[in-house]
mmCIF file of C-alpha atoms in Angstrom:
data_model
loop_
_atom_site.group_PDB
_atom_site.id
_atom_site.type_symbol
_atom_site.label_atom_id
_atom_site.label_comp_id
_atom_site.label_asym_id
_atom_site.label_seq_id
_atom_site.Cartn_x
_atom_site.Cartn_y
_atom_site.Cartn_z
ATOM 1 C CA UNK Y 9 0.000 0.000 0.000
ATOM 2 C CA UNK Y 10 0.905 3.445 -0.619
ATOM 3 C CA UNK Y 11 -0.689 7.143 -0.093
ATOM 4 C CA UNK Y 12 -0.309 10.649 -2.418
ATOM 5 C CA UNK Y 13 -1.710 13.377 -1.557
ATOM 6 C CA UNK Y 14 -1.307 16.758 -4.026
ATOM 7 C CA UNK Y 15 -3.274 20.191 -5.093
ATOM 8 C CA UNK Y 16 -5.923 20.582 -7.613
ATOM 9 C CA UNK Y 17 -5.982 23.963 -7.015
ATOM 10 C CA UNK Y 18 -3.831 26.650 -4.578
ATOM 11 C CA UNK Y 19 -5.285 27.530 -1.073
ATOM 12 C CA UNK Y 20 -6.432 31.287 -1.538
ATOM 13 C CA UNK Y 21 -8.095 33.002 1.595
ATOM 14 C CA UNK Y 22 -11.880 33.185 0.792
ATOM 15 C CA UNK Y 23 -12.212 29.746 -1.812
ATOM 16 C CA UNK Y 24 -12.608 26.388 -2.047
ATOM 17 C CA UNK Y 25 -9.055 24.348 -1.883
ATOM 18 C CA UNK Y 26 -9.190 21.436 -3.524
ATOM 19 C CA UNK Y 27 -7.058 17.898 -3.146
ATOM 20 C CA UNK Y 28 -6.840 14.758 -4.069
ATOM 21 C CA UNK Y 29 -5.484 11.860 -2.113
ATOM 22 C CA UNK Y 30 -4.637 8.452 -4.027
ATOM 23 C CA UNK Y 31 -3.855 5.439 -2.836
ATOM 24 C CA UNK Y 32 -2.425 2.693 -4.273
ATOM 25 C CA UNK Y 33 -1.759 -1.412 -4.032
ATOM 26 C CA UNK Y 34 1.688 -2.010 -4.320
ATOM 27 C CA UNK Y 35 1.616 -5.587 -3.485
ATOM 28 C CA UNK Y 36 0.466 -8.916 -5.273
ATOM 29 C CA UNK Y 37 -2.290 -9.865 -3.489
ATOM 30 C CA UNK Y 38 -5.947 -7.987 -3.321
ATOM 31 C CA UNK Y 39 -6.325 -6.235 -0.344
ATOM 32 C CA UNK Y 40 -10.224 -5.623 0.641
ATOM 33 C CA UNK Y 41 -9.944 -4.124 4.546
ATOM 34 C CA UNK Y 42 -7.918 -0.695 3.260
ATOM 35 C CA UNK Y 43 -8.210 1.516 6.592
ATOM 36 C CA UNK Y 44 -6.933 5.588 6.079
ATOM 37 C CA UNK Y 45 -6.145 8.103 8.158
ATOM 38 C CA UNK Y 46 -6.057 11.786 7.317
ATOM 39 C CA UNK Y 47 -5.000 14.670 9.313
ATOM 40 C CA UNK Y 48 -4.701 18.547 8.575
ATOM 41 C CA UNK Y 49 -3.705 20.977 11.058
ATOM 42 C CA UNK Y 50 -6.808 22.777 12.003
ATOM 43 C CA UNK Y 51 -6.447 26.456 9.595
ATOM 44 C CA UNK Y 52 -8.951 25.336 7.130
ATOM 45 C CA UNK Y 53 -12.454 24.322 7.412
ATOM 46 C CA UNK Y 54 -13.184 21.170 5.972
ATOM 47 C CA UNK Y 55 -15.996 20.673 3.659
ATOM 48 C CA UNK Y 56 -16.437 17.053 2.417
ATOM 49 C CA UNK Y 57 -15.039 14.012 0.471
ATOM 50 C CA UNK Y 58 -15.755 12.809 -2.499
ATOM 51 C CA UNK Y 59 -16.830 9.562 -2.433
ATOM 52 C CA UNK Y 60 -18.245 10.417 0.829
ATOM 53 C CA UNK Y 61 -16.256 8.050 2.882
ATOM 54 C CA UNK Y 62 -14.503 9.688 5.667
ATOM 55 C CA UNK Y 63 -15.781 9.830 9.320
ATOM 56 C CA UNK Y 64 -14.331 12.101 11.754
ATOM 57 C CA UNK Y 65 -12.865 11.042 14.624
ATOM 58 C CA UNK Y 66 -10.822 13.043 18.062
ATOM 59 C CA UNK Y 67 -8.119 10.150 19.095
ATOM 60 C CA UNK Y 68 -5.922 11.948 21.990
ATOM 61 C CA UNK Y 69 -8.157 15.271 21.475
ATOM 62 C CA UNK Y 70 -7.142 15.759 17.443
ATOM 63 C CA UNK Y 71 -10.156 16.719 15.711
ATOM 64 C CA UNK Y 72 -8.683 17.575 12.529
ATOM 65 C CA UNK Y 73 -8.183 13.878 12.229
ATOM 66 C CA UNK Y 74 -10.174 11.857 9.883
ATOM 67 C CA UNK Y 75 -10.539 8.466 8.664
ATOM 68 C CA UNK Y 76 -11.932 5.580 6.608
ATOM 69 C CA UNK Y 77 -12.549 2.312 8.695
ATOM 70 C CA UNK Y 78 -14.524 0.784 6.131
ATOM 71 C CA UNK Y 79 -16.338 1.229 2.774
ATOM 72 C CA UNK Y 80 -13.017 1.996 0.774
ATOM 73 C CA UNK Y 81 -12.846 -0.152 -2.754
ATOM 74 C CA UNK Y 82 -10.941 -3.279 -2.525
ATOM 75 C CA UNK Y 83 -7.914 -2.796 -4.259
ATOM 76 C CA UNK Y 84 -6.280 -5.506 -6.474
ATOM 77 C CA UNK Y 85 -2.635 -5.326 -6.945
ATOM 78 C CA UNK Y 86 -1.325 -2.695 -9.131
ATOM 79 C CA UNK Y 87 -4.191 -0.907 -8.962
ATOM 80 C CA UNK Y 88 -5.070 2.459 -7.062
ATOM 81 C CA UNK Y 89 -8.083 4.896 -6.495
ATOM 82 C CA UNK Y 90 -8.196 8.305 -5.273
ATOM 83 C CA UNK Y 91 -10.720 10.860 -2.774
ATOM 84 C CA UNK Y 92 -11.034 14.395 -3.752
ATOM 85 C CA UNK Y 93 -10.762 16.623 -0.335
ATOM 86 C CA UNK Y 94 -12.616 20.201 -0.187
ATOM 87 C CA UNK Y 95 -11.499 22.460 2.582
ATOM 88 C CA UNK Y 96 -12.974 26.190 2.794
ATOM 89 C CA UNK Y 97 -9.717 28.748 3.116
ATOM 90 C CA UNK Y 98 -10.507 31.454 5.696
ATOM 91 C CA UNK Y 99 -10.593 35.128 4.380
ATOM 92 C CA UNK Y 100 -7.903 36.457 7.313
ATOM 93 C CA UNK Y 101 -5.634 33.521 6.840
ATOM 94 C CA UNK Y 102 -2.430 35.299 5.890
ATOM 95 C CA UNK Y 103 -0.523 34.776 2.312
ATOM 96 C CA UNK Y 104 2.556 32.393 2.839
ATOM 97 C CA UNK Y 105 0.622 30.397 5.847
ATOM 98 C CA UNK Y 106 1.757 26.680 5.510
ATOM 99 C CA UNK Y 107 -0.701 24.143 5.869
ATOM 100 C CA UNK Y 108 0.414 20.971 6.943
ATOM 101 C CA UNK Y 109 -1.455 17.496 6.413
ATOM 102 C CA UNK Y 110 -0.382 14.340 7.553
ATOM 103 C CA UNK Y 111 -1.709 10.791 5.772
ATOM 104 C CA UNK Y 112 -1.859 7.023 6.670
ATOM 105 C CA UNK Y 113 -2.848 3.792 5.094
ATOM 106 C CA UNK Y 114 -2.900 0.436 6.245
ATOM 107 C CA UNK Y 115 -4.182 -2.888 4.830
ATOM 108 C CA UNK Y 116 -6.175 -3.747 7.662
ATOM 109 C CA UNK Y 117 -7.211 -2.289 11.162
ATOM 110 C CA UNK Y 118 -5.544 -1.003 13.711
ATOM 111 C CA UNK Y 119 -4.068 1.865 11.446
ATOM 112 C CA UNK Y 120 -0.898 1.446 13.304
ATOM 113 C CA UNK Y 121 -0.729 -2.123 11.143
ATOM 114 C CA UNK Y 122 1.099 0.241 8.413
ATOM 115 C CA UNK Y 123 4.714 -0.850 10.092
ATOM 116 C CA UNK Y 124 3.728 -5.035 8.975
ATOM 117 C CA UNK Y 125 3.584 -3.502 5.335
ATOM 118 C CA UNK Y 126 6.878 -5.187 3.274
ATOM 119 C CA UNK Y 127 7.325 -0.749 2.739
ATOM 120 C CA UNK Y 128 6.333 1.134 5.490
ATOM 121 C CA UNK Y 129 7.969 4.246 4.175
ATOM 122 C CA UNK Y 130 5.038 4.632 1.598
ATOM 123 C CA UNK Y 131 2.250 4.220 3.752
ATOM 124 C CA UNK Y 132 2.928 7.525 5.655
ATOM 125 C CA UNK Y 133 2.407 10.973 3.538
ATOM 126 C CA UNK Y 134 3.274 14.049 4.640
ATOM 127 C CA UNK Y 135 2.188 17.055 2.648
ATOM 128 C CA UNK Y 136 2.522 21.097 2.925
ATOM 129 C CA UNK Y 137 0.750 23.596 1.149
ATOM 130 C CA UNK Y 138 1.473 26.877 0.762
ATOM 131 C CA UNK Y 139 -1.605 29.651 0.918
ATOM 132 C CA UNK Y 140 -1.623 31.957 -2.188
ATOM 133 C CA UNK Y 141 -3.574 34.943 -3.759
ATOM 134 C CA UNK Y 142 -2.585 37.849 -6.394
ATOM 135 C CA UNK Y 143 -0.592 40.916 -5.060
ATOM 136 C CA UNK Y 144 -1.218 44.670 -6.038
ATOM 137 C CA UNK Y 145 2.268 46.327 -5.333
ATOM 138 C CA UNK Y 146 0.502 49.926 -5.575
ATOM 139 C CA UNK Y 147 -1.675 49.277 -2.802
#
C-alpha cells in the first residue's frame, strides 16, 4: 500500500481548496480491509469528500483527524483509487501560511498495522501547502 496526496488547485483566503489523495496497491495480493487516516492541522475548514467516505474522529483530542474504517474499494494489486478533499480557506488567513497534512494507510485495522507492510515508508504521507492569492504592489 501506498498514499499521495497533491493540489488541484492553490489555497487562496476566501475559496474552495481542492485535493486529491490516491492510494495505491503495491503488493500482489488484493487487499479488501484498506483503513486511512487523514490529518490537517486545524487552519482550514473542511468541507467534504468525495466519495463520501470519511468519518471524523478526536483520538488523543485531534479533531482535525479523519478516517476511513470501512467502505473503501478493494484494491487488487497494481491498482489504485483516489478521494477528492474540499477544505474552505478562511478570508484572514495570511498569504505564505503553511498548511500541513499528515496521511496514513494500512491494509487492515488497527491503522498502526502500516509498520507489517513489506514498505512502510510509503504508507505515511506528509504534505505542505502553501496559501496563495494575487498581489497589487501599488496598494
Amino acid at each position: 500500500m501506498h498514499i499521495v496526496t497533491f493540489n488541484q488547485n492553490q489555497p487562496v483566503p476566501g475559496n474552495q481548496y481542492y485535493q486529491k489523495v490516491a492510494v495505491y496497491n503495491d503488493g500482489t495480493v488484493n487487499e479488501p480491509n484498506i483503513n486511512t487516516g487523514y490529518n490537517h492541522d486545524g487552519q482550514l475548514g473542511y468541507n467534504s469528500v468525495s466519495p463520501a467516505l470519511f468519518s471524523q474522529i478526536d483520538p488523543i483530542g485531534a479533531p482535525d483527524w479523519y478516517s476511513i474504517t470501512s467502505g473503501f474499494p478493494a484494491l487488487a494489486p497494481g491498482s489504485g483509487t483516489s478521494l477528492t478533499v474540499n477544505y474552505q480557506v478562511p478570508t484572514n488567513i495570511p498569504l505564505g501560511t503553511t498548511i500541513d497534512f499528515f496521511d496514513t494507510v494500512t491494509y487492515a485495522a488497527p491503522i498502526s498495522n502500516w509498520l507489517n507492510d513489506y514498505s512502510p515508508w510509503n504508507n505515511v504521507n506528509t504534505y505542505y501547502a502553501t496559501v496563495v492569492a494575487s498581489y497589487d504592489p501599488n496598494f
